[in-house]
Amino acid sequence: MAPLTPYTFFQCPCSEPSTLGRPADGSSGAGAGAEPDADDEDRAFDPRAPRSNYSLYPLEYLLYCEDCQQIRCPRCVAEEIVTFYCPCCLFEVPSSNLKSEGNRCTRSCFQCPVCIGPLATTSLESHPDPNLLAAPDNSAAPHSGPYILTCSYCNWSSTEIGIKFDKSNGIHAQLAKLRNGGTTRLTAKERKERRKDLLQGGGPATRTAEAAVDGRDLDVDTQFANLKAFYQNQLADSSSGGNGLSSLGDMGFASPSSLSRIMSIYTGGSLHDKRSKLRIGTMREALDSDEGLKIANLDESGAIEKLQEEGYDATVSAEQISNQTPNLGEAPLHGRGRFTSELRPIPYLLRTKRSKRCPICRHIISKPEAKVQATRFRIRLVAGSYIPSITIRPLNTPEASPGAPSDTLQPLKPVQFLLTFKNPIFETVKVTLATPAKTPGRFASKVTVLCPQFEIDANTDVWDEALKDGDKDKRRRRGEDGPHQAEAGKIWERGRNWVSLVIEVVPASLRLDLLALTNPTGGQEVDTGPLREDEDLLEIPMFVRVEWEADAAGDEIGSAPNKDKEGREKRELAYWCVLGLGRVSQS
Amino acid sequence: MASATGPPTTLPHRSVANIRSPPAAGYHGPSSGPSTPLRPITSAFASPSSLRAEEDLIIIEFGTRKLQVGFAGDAAPRGSIWFGPDHQRRVGDFRAWQTDYHDDWRKAAAGKPWGRDHELWQSDVRGLDLGLVGDKIERALRDAFSRYLLIDSRPRRVVCVLPSDLPIPLLSTALDSLFNRFQSPTVSLLSSPVASAVAAGMRSALVVDLGWSETVVTAVYEYREVNCGRTIRGGRMLVEQTHNLLAKHLPQARKETEAAHDSQQAQDYALSFEECDEITTRMVWCKPYHAATTTVTQTAEGLPTVQEHDESDARGYSTSGKAATATIPLKSAKPPTSLNLPYDLLTEPCENTFFDSRYSQSSFDDHELPVYLLVYRNLLNLPLDVRAICMSRIIFTGGCTGVLGLRKRIFDEVSHLIQQRGWDSVQGKATEQLRSNLKLNRSTRQASTGPTDAASQAGGSSGGGGGGEEQDGVWHDAANNTPEVDPIDEQLKRGGDKRPRVQGQMRALESLGAWTGASMISHLKTPAIATIGRDLWLQQGAAGASKASDVDPKTQQRQSLGAGGLIRGAAASSAWTLGVWGAN
């Protein structure tokens, strides 16, 4: 595993009640070693519980609502769409098109079905005519032949699925009419005509045979359209008899999961009502392919033979299949979807630019520029400029042995880390930290924060500090005075708007045989399963509480010198975060 | 919020096809003459501008392994989200992109049940962390909404398609997520077998859902689920069987003793789930039905290749007589290798999973019946006329329909079983003797091929036995008797179709799938029985649901027909139901 740089994750307070306050309904299986039914307020956040993965974010992903003074994560913002656009051609799609044309680019933007690279439309000219090159007049229209889509990355081309295009533009529309292999889809009109021909040609015997054939190539789109038309007809027919309202009325059924409307038509109306009796009928079933009925074609021997002939390489991977869009121009594929010959170019999914609002006060907290090409934001209140950031680095005391690998932590050997809190706001903040003495999980490491309470100076102008440098000089240079020890209750170092302090950790031993000895759980079964993923990671849950005083209503920056107590109010912010310190060595 | 949205029928928007009068008289039987077409009842206060947002009703189909989302009225879902370990990481955790990460699957999968993190939920909720399920649903939906549906986070009405045997805790978790996190004003529930039947254009069907954790056979009659049977023989078992097959043929596994392999205690997986899953979808196929194969026992592990070649030659499936082998690269094996397996061996997982013909049919427990037996028993359990209808409307759905040849095989096995046994729930040596004994057989029925046979036999035997009787001095003959007029039958027949309903013969139909069925149902503005309002759910939770029979649909209808919110105030206190899901 790659060496791990220390990291921090923040938990958005929005997920806290659900994470902690879930009733104990059998969730004990998830967090191994979680104390059952501890008081909710006492229970420490467990970064290893699978649920915590859904509430932790790096600081960069978090936003901040100034009015509610609360962190806002992607789960707790209300989104509004600014623009829809195609990520390939950057064309801005009007939102009205979305309903009719779907969520994919309907121009000529396609992804390769094999490697998802972009496909280019090229002319299929196997033998470039030398005369053509010689004559300069003709060079204006050299690409005349059929066109294909090619991938410049993996050399896939649409000839592999037997598809060529007549025109070089509007590929999406052309592709929709083509089936793999190059045959065109039957339109509804053609289908009807063909049917008529066959009906005139033969008796009932050929008619049934024809129906089977006709049903066989009934593609998804047509089947759906036929079914829809059929149902609408039936509904209109069967409910036009009654006065509409009564047919919706009598339904005292205990019928589970029934479609009450259709049910009501079935029993609907009143039986003694002569008029309605004449008219009302049940909705019948679809009877032929014009009504959307399709007899399943169970014979897949052709596909099996193909599988045997062409083998593993003719099939597509699970990832490629999952990237495919449902092919509406084809009958349901079932197993045949596995062949490379059934792949279709993937039209690009459209994307959106979204502005974000606080769900409570409806203030905008992030708003991108509407132009597709622009990457700027008009408004963006990132949490990083409101809450102190935390950076971690190992504290290399001189007596640390140089031979030890720096990227893993030795079990049962105390290590010290330096946490640096940096204050982004223009007020002095008071920070209170809390960690559980032992990290949750099977392998409990001991954690001591040497200075859990401290103040960070305001993020003042850089020049201010440079000008009144004198008195802070002593504190800042303390590191150079000599090998000074980390002392409990004292911070390590302080700067203009930052403070660093020491956290001492005794990593747990990852030996499974020691697990039962070190955890005196008193009768409880000790989980001695194998080491799970990331269980060797030393992650410390830490509760951070930030307090500061700010101007109450108007943020008048100019009136700072006269510190009017009435004009200022106390604010606080509290959240969990997770410090990832490193991996514990397993040897 | 409640005022902005209404129950399904308040929707003023209708497609043009509905507003027009029924087209082309004679197209669907007798048209009912000139009549005012059905008008949608518009809510008085809804302004057209508010329609846009209401228009897109979202259909969500929950499966064990994936989630499909789209808008009502579409032929196919706009996107599907597969659950997997990559979906469960922290935001900003990009380890999946590290080059060596996927090679190190052993570490990632250690200590967890093999492949379980590819599932959204298990129907055994005892050890399940419901909060985690809720988180998974939320993240998947959020992802689907923003990536595939491209919608903002305005509250929208939702229709959920769910398997009808979903446990209430899971259902309520899903509803919690929808109501709390997505603020949906109403959620309607539809059961997937019924939706599948609708998507095939049928009122009744036998839906064989070859799903991931289970195969569920549901008989739907007139849009009601009348019978349901389940077996654990589904996709998960298929993938496990594929793993066992591949692991058995790994070079290092061959050296190990068979005894060690058989011990189920040491469930060491030699291959990653992802790879086995992929090989299952790529390479596994199913042998066609062959009368002899049902009795062939594959006991010896090393031997069956020879035996099977003969069979395959006989069926002409092996190309040009030579032993066709498939080369399967295995990246997750240690060391990476590639296997050469005969194609016939690749049918083994499917064979073991869905048919298991090694054992006698009486040796299975109720939860592990082979699929064809389950289908047969389900048909057998149905009443005669329902059976006749259902057997000619068999619908295969679910992920395992992708196994080549599986549908036909199940279909053929069931047909064979019906031919062999008829519709007789008693079986065994004694019945065989009885059947073969011609003397005894004459008066009883022969091995019937369809349920209608049995019906006519039953009717015929009584008529033939009596031969007719005299009543009131008039000779009543069964043959000349005019049948009694059944008003309900009459009404059923008046459906307008001259053509008879297909029944009594085995027939498989193609369905567009449960999602599409739900899309169709919602598009046609058919209100579901189980429609849950957000306020009521937040107040009462699952415990507040009444039984489906206790809910007066009239109130709901009135609520939907009443102009604006005038009656809604009264209706808000009315009972609501979870439909099938709340039955227990």
mmCIF file of C-alpha atoms in Angstrom, chain A residues 148-406:
data_model
loop_
_atom_site.group_PDB
_atom_site.id
_atom_site.type_symbol
_atom_site.label_atom_id
_atom_site.label_comp_id
_atom_site.label_asym_id
_atom_site.label_seq_id
_atom_site.Cartn_x
_atom_site.Cartn_y
_atom_site.Cartn_z
ATOM 1 C CA ILE A 148 -18.225 5.723 -39.494
ATOM 2 C CA LEU A 149 -17.517 6.448 -35.872
ATOM 3 C CA THR A 150 -14.011 5.621 -34.771
ATOM 4 C CA CYS A 151 -12.239 5.684 -31.465
ATOM 5 C CA SER A 152 -8.771 7.075 -31.692
ATOM 6 C CA TYR A 153 -7.768 5.443 -28.443
ATOM 7 C CA CYS A 154 -8.649 1.790 -28.922
ATOM 8 C CA ASN A 155 -9.310 1.764 -32.666
ATOM 9 C CA TRP A 156 -12.846 0.551 -32.267
ATOM 10 C CA SER A 157 -15.001 1.614 -35.139
ATOM 11 C CA SER A 158 -18.654 1.296 -35.880
ATOM 12 C CA THR A 159 -17.884 -1.053 -38.745
ATOM 13 C CA GLU A 160 -17.365 -3.698 -36.077
ATOM 14 C CA ILE A 161 -21.052 -3.621 -35.409
ATOM 15 C CA GLY A 162 -21.828 -3.124 -39.056
ATOM 16 C CA ILE A 163 -23.001 0.441 -38.885
ATOM 17 C CA LYS A 164 -22.240 3.113 -41.432
ATOM 18 C CA PHE A 165 -23.818 6.500 -41.808
ATOM 19 C CA ASP A 166 -24.837 8.357 -44.912
ATOM 20 C CA LYS A 167 -24.300 11.799 -43.549
ATOM 21 C CA SER A 168 -21.629 13.142 -41.304
ATOM 22 C CA ASN A 169 -23.961 15.173 -39.137
ATOM 23 C CA GLY A 170 -26.943 14.204 -37.064
ATOM 24 C CA ILE A 171 -25.386 10.893 -36.174
ATOM 25 C CA HIS A 172 -27.699 10.428 -33.225
ATOM 26 C CA ALA A 173 -30.811 10.457 -35.356
ATOM 27 C CA GLN A 174 -29.241 8.179 -37.929
ATOM 28 C CA LEU A 175 -28.061 5.752 -35.313
ATOM 29 C CA ALA A 176 -31.508 5.523 -33.810
ATOM 30 C CA LYS A 177 -32.801 4.151 -37.088
ATOM 31 C CA LEU A 178 -30.052 1.620 -37.540
ATOM 32 C CA ARG A 179 -29.722 -1.719 -35.926
ATOM 33 C CA ASN A 180 -26.490 -3.466 -35.290
ATOM 34 C CA GLY A 181 -25.512 -5.142 -38.503
ATOM 35 C CA GLY A 182 -26.673 -2.239 -40.590
ATOM 36 C CA THR A 183 -30.317 -3.105 -41.105
ATOM 37 C CA THR A 184 -32.729 -0.282 -40.618
ATOM 38 C CA ARG A 185 -35.458 -0.370 -38.075
ATOM 39 C CA LEU A 186 -38.957 -0.766 -39.332
ATOM 40 C CA THR A 187 -41.034 2.281 -38.816
ATOM 41 C CA ALA A 188 -44.598 1.872 -37.657
ATOM 42 C CA LYS A 189 -45.815 2.604 -41.143
ATOM 43 C CA GLU A 190 -43.642 -0.001 -42.771
ATOM 44 C CA ARG A 191 -44.659 -2.487 -40.169
ATOM 45 C CA LYS A 192 -48.298 -1.907 -40.936
ATOM 46 C CA GLU A 193 -47.770 -2.186 -44.625
ATOM 47 C CA ARG A 194 -45.872 -5.360 -44.320
ATOM 48 C CA ARG A 195 -48.613 -6.746 -42.230
ATOM 49 C CA LYS A 196 -51.214 -5.812 -44.745
ATOM 50 C CA ASP A 197 -49.300 -7.500 -47.513
ATOM 51 C CA LEU A 198 -49.049 -10.665 -45.580
ATOM 52 C CA LEU A 199 -52.672 -10.594 -44.608
ATOM 53 C CA GLN A 200 -53.730 -10.346 -48.186
ATOM 54 C CA GLY A 201 -51.358 -13.046 -49.213
ATOM 55 C CA GLY A 202 -52.391 -15.941 -47.085
ATOM 56 C CA GLY A 203 -54.979 -17.587 -44.959
ATOM 57 C CA PRO A 204 -55.082 -17.927 -41.214
ATOM 58 C CA ALA A 205 -52.196 -20.353 -41.120
ATOM 59 C CA THR A 206 -49.772 -17.931 -42.623
ATOM 60 C CA ARG A 207 -51.273 -15.230 -40.518
ATOM 61 C CA THR A 208 -50.285 -16.825 -37.279
ATOM 62 C CA ALA A 209 -46.872 -17.590 -38.625
ATOM 63 C CA GLU A 210 -46.563 -14.036 -39.701
ATOM 64 C CA ALA A 211 -47.653 -12.815 -36.314
ATOM 65 C CA ALA A 212 -44.899 -14.799 -34.698
ATOM 66 C CA VAL A 213 -42.322 -13.387 -37.053
ATOM 67 C CA ASP A 214 -43.710 -9.950 -36.669
ATOM 68 C CA GLY A 215 -43.619 -10.228 -32.909
ATOM 69 C CA ARG A 216 -40.081 -11.430 -32.960
ATOM 70 C CA ASP A 217 -38.574 -8.265 -34.242
ATOM 71 C CA LEU A 218 -40.831 -6.060 -32.215
ATOM 72 C CA ASP A 219 -38.360 -3.757 -30.582
ATOM 73 C CA VAL A 220 -38.683 -2.275 -27.132
ATOM 74 C CA ASP A 221 -39.693 1.140 -28.293
ATOM 75 C CA THR A 222 -42.410 -0.083 -30.607
ATOM 76 C CA GLN A 223 -43.688 -2.566 -28.108
ATOM 77 C CA PHE A 224 -43.956 0.141 -25.531
ATOM 78 C CA ALA A 225 -45.716 2.486 -27.913
ATOM 79 C CA ASN A 226 -48.118 -0.236 -29.006
ATOM 80 C CA LEU A 227 -48.854 -1.215 -25.455
ATOM 81 C CA LYS A 228 -49.430 2.353 -24.465
ATOM 82 C CA ALA A 229 -51.824 2.953 -27.327
ATOM 83 C CA PHE A 230 -53.594 -0.245 -26.503
ATOM 84 C CA TYR A 231 -54.046 0.605 -22.851
ATOM 85 C CA GLN A 232 -55.211 4.093 -23.608
ATOM 86 C CA ASN A 233 -57.773 2.731 -26.014
ATOM 87 C CA GLN A 234 -58.963 0.242 -23.514
ATOM 88 C CA LEU A 235 -59.218 2.767 -20.752
ATOM 89 C CA ALA A 236 -61.102 5.188 -22.929
ATOM 90 C CA ASP A 237 -63.395 2.459 -24.216
ATOM 91 C CA SER A 238 -64.194 0.913 -20.944
ATOM 92 C CA SER A 239 -64.662 4.008 -18.921
ATOM 93 C CA SER A 240 -66.589 6.078 -21.388
ATOM 94 C CA GLY A 241 -69.616 3.928 -20.618
ATOM 95 C CA GLY A 242 -70.166 4.964 -17.087
ATOM 96 C CA ASN A 243 -70.193 8.535 -16.104
ATOM 97 C CA GLY A 244 -66.585 8.300 -15.193
ATOM 98 C CA LEU A 245 -67.086 9.024 -11.581
ATOM 99 C CA SER A 246 -69.066 5.977 -10.658
ATOM 100 C CA SER A 247 -66.543 3.744 -12.246
ATOM 101 C CA LEU A 248 -64.020 5.121 -9.901
ATOM 102 C CA GLY A 249 -66.272 4.571 -6.988
ATOM 103 C CA ASP A 250 -67.080 1.086 -5.884
ATOM 104 C CA MET A 251 -63.950 -0.489 -4.710
ATOM 105 C CA GLY A 252 -64.031 -2.186 -1.410
ATOM 106 C CA PHE A 253 -61.372 -4.650 -2.275
ATOM 107 C CA ALA A 254 -58.889 -6.074 0.019
ATOM 108 C CA SER A 255 -56.883 -6.673 -3.053
ATOM 109 C CA PRO A 256 -53.277 -6.053 -2.383
ATOM 110 C CA SER A 257 -51.293 -4.195 -4.937
ATOM 111 C CA SER A 258 -54.089 -3.981 -7.404
ATOM 112 C CA LEU A 259 -54.407 -1.168 -9.764
ATOM 113 C CA SER A 260 -57.464 0.283 -8.292
ATOM 114 C CA ARG A 261 -58.489 2.126 -11.364
ATOM 115 C CA ILE A 262 -58.413 -0.871 -13.593
ATOM 116 C CA MET A 263 -59.972 -2.921 -10.885
ATOM 117 C CA SER A 264 -62.770 -0.498 -10.585
ATOM 118 C CA ILE A 265 -63.445 -0.765 -14.239
ATOM 119 C CA TYR A 266 -63.490 -4.479 -13.933
ATOM 120 C CA THR A 267 -66.190 -4.536 -11.295
ATOM 121 C CA GLY A 268 -67.124 -1.007 -11.974
ATOM 122 C CA GLY A 269 -70.353 0.652 -12.668
ATOM 123 C CA SER A 270 -73.408 -0.885 -11.217
ATOM 124 C CA LEU A 271 -74.550 -4.167 -12.566
ATOM 125 C CA HIS A 272 -78.186 -3.260 -12.601
ATOM 126 C CA ASP A 273 -77.606 -0.179 -14.600
ATOM 127 C CA LYS A 274 -78.758 -1.298 -17.995
ATOM 128 C CA ARG A 275 -77.146 1.424 -19.933
ATOM 129 C CA SER A 276 -73.753 1.064 -18.485
ATOM 130 C CA LYS A 277 -74.006 -2.681 -18.660
ATOM 131 C CA LEU A 278 -74.263 -2.425 -22.353
ATOM 132 C CA ARG A 279 -71.179 -0.405 -22.636
ATOM 133 C CA ILE A 280 -68.867 -1.358 -19.870
ATOM 134 C CA GLY A 281 -66.493 -4.072 -20.570
ATOM 135 C CA THR A 282 -63.403 -5.153 -18.868
ATOM 136 C CA MET A 283 -60.148 -4.040 -20.138
ATOM 137 C CA ARG A 284 -58.950 -6.971 -22.099
ATOM 138 C CA GLU A 285 -55.465 -8.210 -22.645
ATOM 139 C CA ALA A 286 -53.236 -7.444 -25.541
ATOM 140 C CA LEU A 287 -53.728 -10.003 -28.258
ATOM 141 C CA ASP A 288 -51.217 -9.349 -30.955
ATOM 142 C CA SER A 289 -48.081 -7.464 -31.628
ATOM 143 C CA ASP A 290 -49.998 -4.370 -32.669
ATOM 144 C CA GLU A 291 -51.207 -4.204 -29.152
ATOM 145 C CA GLY A 292 -47.846 -4.816 -27.650
ATOM 146 C CA LEU A 293 -48.026 -8.534 -27.139
ATOM 147 C CA LYS A 294 -44.781 -10.288 -27.709
ATOM 148 C CA ILE A 295 -44.265 -13.992 -27.507
ATOM 149 C CA ALA A 296 -40.917 -14.659 -25.947
ATOM 150 C CA ASN A 297 -38.333 -16.082 -28.219
ATOM 151 C CA LEU A 298 -36.813 -18.691 -25.995
ATOM 152 C CA ASP A 299 -34.581 -20.259 -28.567
ATOM 153 C CA GLU A 300 -31.131 -18.959 -27.854
ATOM 154 C CA SER A 301 -29.184 -21.699 -29.540
ATOM 155 C CA GLY A 302 -27.774 -19.246 -32.042
ATOM 156 C CA ALA A 303 -26.276 -17.163 -29.292
ATOM 157 C CA ILE A 304 -24.927 -20.242 -27.551
ATOM 158 C CA GLU A 305 -23.251 -21.369 -30.740
ATOM 159 C CA LYS A 306 -21.813 -17.942 -31.179
ATOM 160 C CA LEU A 307 -20.467 -18.022 -27.647
ATOM 161 C CA GLN A 308 -18.780 -21.319 -28.356
ATOM 162 C CA GLU A 309 -17.306 -20.187 -31.605
ATOM 163 C CA GLU A 310 -16.019 -16.837 -30.575
ATOM 164 C CA GLY A 311 -15.213 -17.412 -26.959
ATOM 165 C CA TYR A 312 -14.371 -15.065 -24.155
ATOM 166 C CA ASP A 313 -13.067 -12.279 -26.320
ATOM 167 C CA ALA A 314 -16.365 -11.821 -28.081
ATOM 168 C CA THR A 315 -18.064 -10.950 -24.835
ATOM 169 C CA VAL A 316 -18.027 -7.627 -23.087
ATOM 170 C CA SER A 317 -17.005 -6.850 -19.573
ATOM 171 C CA ALA A 318 -19.401 -5.924 -16.830
ATOM 172 C CA GLU A 319 -18.214 -2.359 -16.922
ATOM 173 C CA GLN A 320 -18.843 -2.037 -20.622
ATOM 174 C CA ILE A 321 -22.305 -3.481 -20.220
ATOM 175 C CA SER A 322 -23.121 -1.093 -17.434
ATOM 176 C CA ASN A 323 -22.129 1.827 -19.617
ATOM 177 C CA GLN A 324 -24.496 0.812 -22.355
ATOM 178 C CA THR A 325 -27.751 2.595 -22.667
ATOM 179 C CA PRO A 326 -30.828 0.430 -23.066
ATOM 180 C CA ASN A 327 -31.107 -0.281 -26.755
ATOM 181 C CA LEU A 328 -34.655 0.631 -27.573
ATOM 182 C CA GLY A 329 -34.311 -0.262 -31.200
ATOM 183 C CA GLU A 330 -33.860 -3.910 -30.491
ATOM 184 C CA ALA A 331 -35.966 -6.625 -28.954
ATOM 185 C CA PRO A 332 -35.043 -7.317 -25.319
ATOM 186 C CA LEU A 333 -31.573 -8.731 -25.467
ATOM 187 C CA HIS A 334 -31.486 -10.963 -22.424
ATOM 188 C CA GLY A 335 -28.296 -12.971 -22.779
ATOM 189 C CA ARG A 336 -27.333 -11.628 -26.151
ATOM 190 C CA GLY A 337 -26.274 -8.335 -24.657
ATOM 191 C CA ARG A 338 -23.030 -9.969 -23.717
ATOM 192 C CA PHE A 339 -21.577 -9.964 -27.207
ATOM 193 C CA THR A 340 -19.339 -7.266 -28.547
ATOM 194 C CA SER A 341 -21.442 -7.263 -31.685
ATOM 195 C CA GLU A 342 -24.332 -5.898 -29.664
ATOM 196 C CA LEU A 343 -22.435 -2.882 -28.397
ATOM 197 C CA ARG A 344 -23.702 0.523 -29.357
ATOM 198 C CA PRO A 345 -21.894 3.831 -29.281
ATOM 199 C CA ILE A 346 -22.836 5.646 -26.102
ATOM 200 C CA PRO A 347 -24.211 9.131 -26.530
ATOM 201 C CA TYR A 348 -22.681 11.474 -24.000
ATOM 202 C CA LEU A 349 -24.651 12.020 -20.845
ATOM 203 C CA LEU A 350 -25.525 15.635 -20.377
ATOM 204 C CA ARG A 351 -24.241 17.447 -17.350
ATOM 205 C CA THR A 352 -25.537 20.262 -15.284
ATOM 206 C CA LYS A 353 -24.231 23.275 -13.528
ATOM 207 C CA ARG A 354 -25.988 23.654 -10.253
ATOM 208 C CA SER A 355 -26.362 26.417 -7.807
ATOM 209 C CA LYS A 356 -26.769 25.484 -4.205
ATOM 210 C CA ARG A 357 -28.958 26.960 -1.548
ATOM 211 C CA CYS A 358 -29.152 26.500 2.128
ATOM 212 C CA PRO A 359 -32.243 24.385 2.657
ATOM 213 C CA ILE A 360 -33.263 26.344 5.726
ATOM 214 C CA CYS A 361 -32.755 29.996 4.966
ATOM 215 C CA ARG A 362 -32.788 29.589 1.170
ATOM 216 C CA HIS A 363 -29.736 31.753 0.742
ATOM 217 C CA ILE A 364 -27.545 30.891 -2.165
ATOM 218 C CA ILE A 365 -24.277 29.427 -1.000
ATOM 219 C CA SER A 366 -22.829 28.430 -4.343
ATOM 220 C CA LYS A 367 -23.615 29.701 -7.773
ATOM 221 C CA PRO A 368 -21.583 28.973 -10.864
ATOM 222 C CA GLU A 369 -21.465 31.235 -13.839
ATOM 223 C CA ALA A 370 -24.130 30.342 -16.340
ATOM 224 C CA LYS A 371 -21.873 30.178 -19.350
ATOM 225 C CA VAL A 372 -20.833 26.623 -20.075
ATOM 226 C CA GLN A 373 -17.250 27.468 -20.809
ATOM 227 C CA ALA A 374 -16.697 29.435 -17.639
ATOM 228 C CA THR A 375 -15.402 27.636 -14.621
ATOM 229 C CA ARG A 376 -15.801 30.535 -12.270
ATOM 230 C CA PHE A 377 -18.279 30.831 -9.499
ATOM 231 C CA ARG A 378 -20.234 33.953 -8.736
ATOM 232 C CA ILE A 379 -20.903 32.901 -5.206
ATOM 233 C CA ARG A 380 -19.132 30.157 -3.384
ATOM 234 C CA LEU A 381 -19.009 30.031 0.366
ATOM 235 C CA VAL A 382 -16.620 27.239 1.078
ATOM 236 C CA ALA A 383 -16.338 25.964 4.603
ATOM 237 C CA GLY A 384 -12.590 26.289 4.443
ATOM 238 C CA SER A 385 -12.864 30.013 4.876
ATOM 239 C CA TYR A 386 -15.024 29.744 7.975
ATOM 240 C CA ILE A 387 -13.809 26.862 10.072
ATOM 241 C CA PRO A 388 -10.254 26.201 11.199
ATOM 242 C CA SER A 389 -8.362 23.813 8.990
ATOM 243 C CA ILE A 390 -6.314 21.065 10.557
ATOM 244 C CA THR A 391 -3.018 19.848 9.233
ATOM 245 C CA ILE A 392 -1.064 17.001 10.691
ATOM 246 C CA ARG A 393 2.566 16.109 10.595
ATOM 247 C CA PRO A 394 4.629 13.765 12.681
ATOM 248 C CA LEU A 395 6.686 15.416 15.339
ATOM 249 C CA ASN A 396 10.201 14.263 14.874
ATOM 250 C CA THR A 397 11.864 14.479 18.204
ATOM 251 C CA PRO A 398 15.605 14.156 17.996
ATOM 252 C CA GLU A 399 15.688 10.922 19.928
ATOM 253 C CA ALA A 400 13.461 9.178 17.389
ATOM 254 C CA SER A 401 15.367 6.418 15.780
ATOM 255 C CA PRO A 402 16.201 7.301 12.213
ATOM 256 C CA GLY A 403 16.065 3.699 11.093
ATOM 257 C CA ALA A 404 12.348 3.269 11.593
ATOM 258 C CA PRO A 405 10.257 3.611 8.461
ATOM 259 C CA SER A 406 8.436 6.847 8.698
#
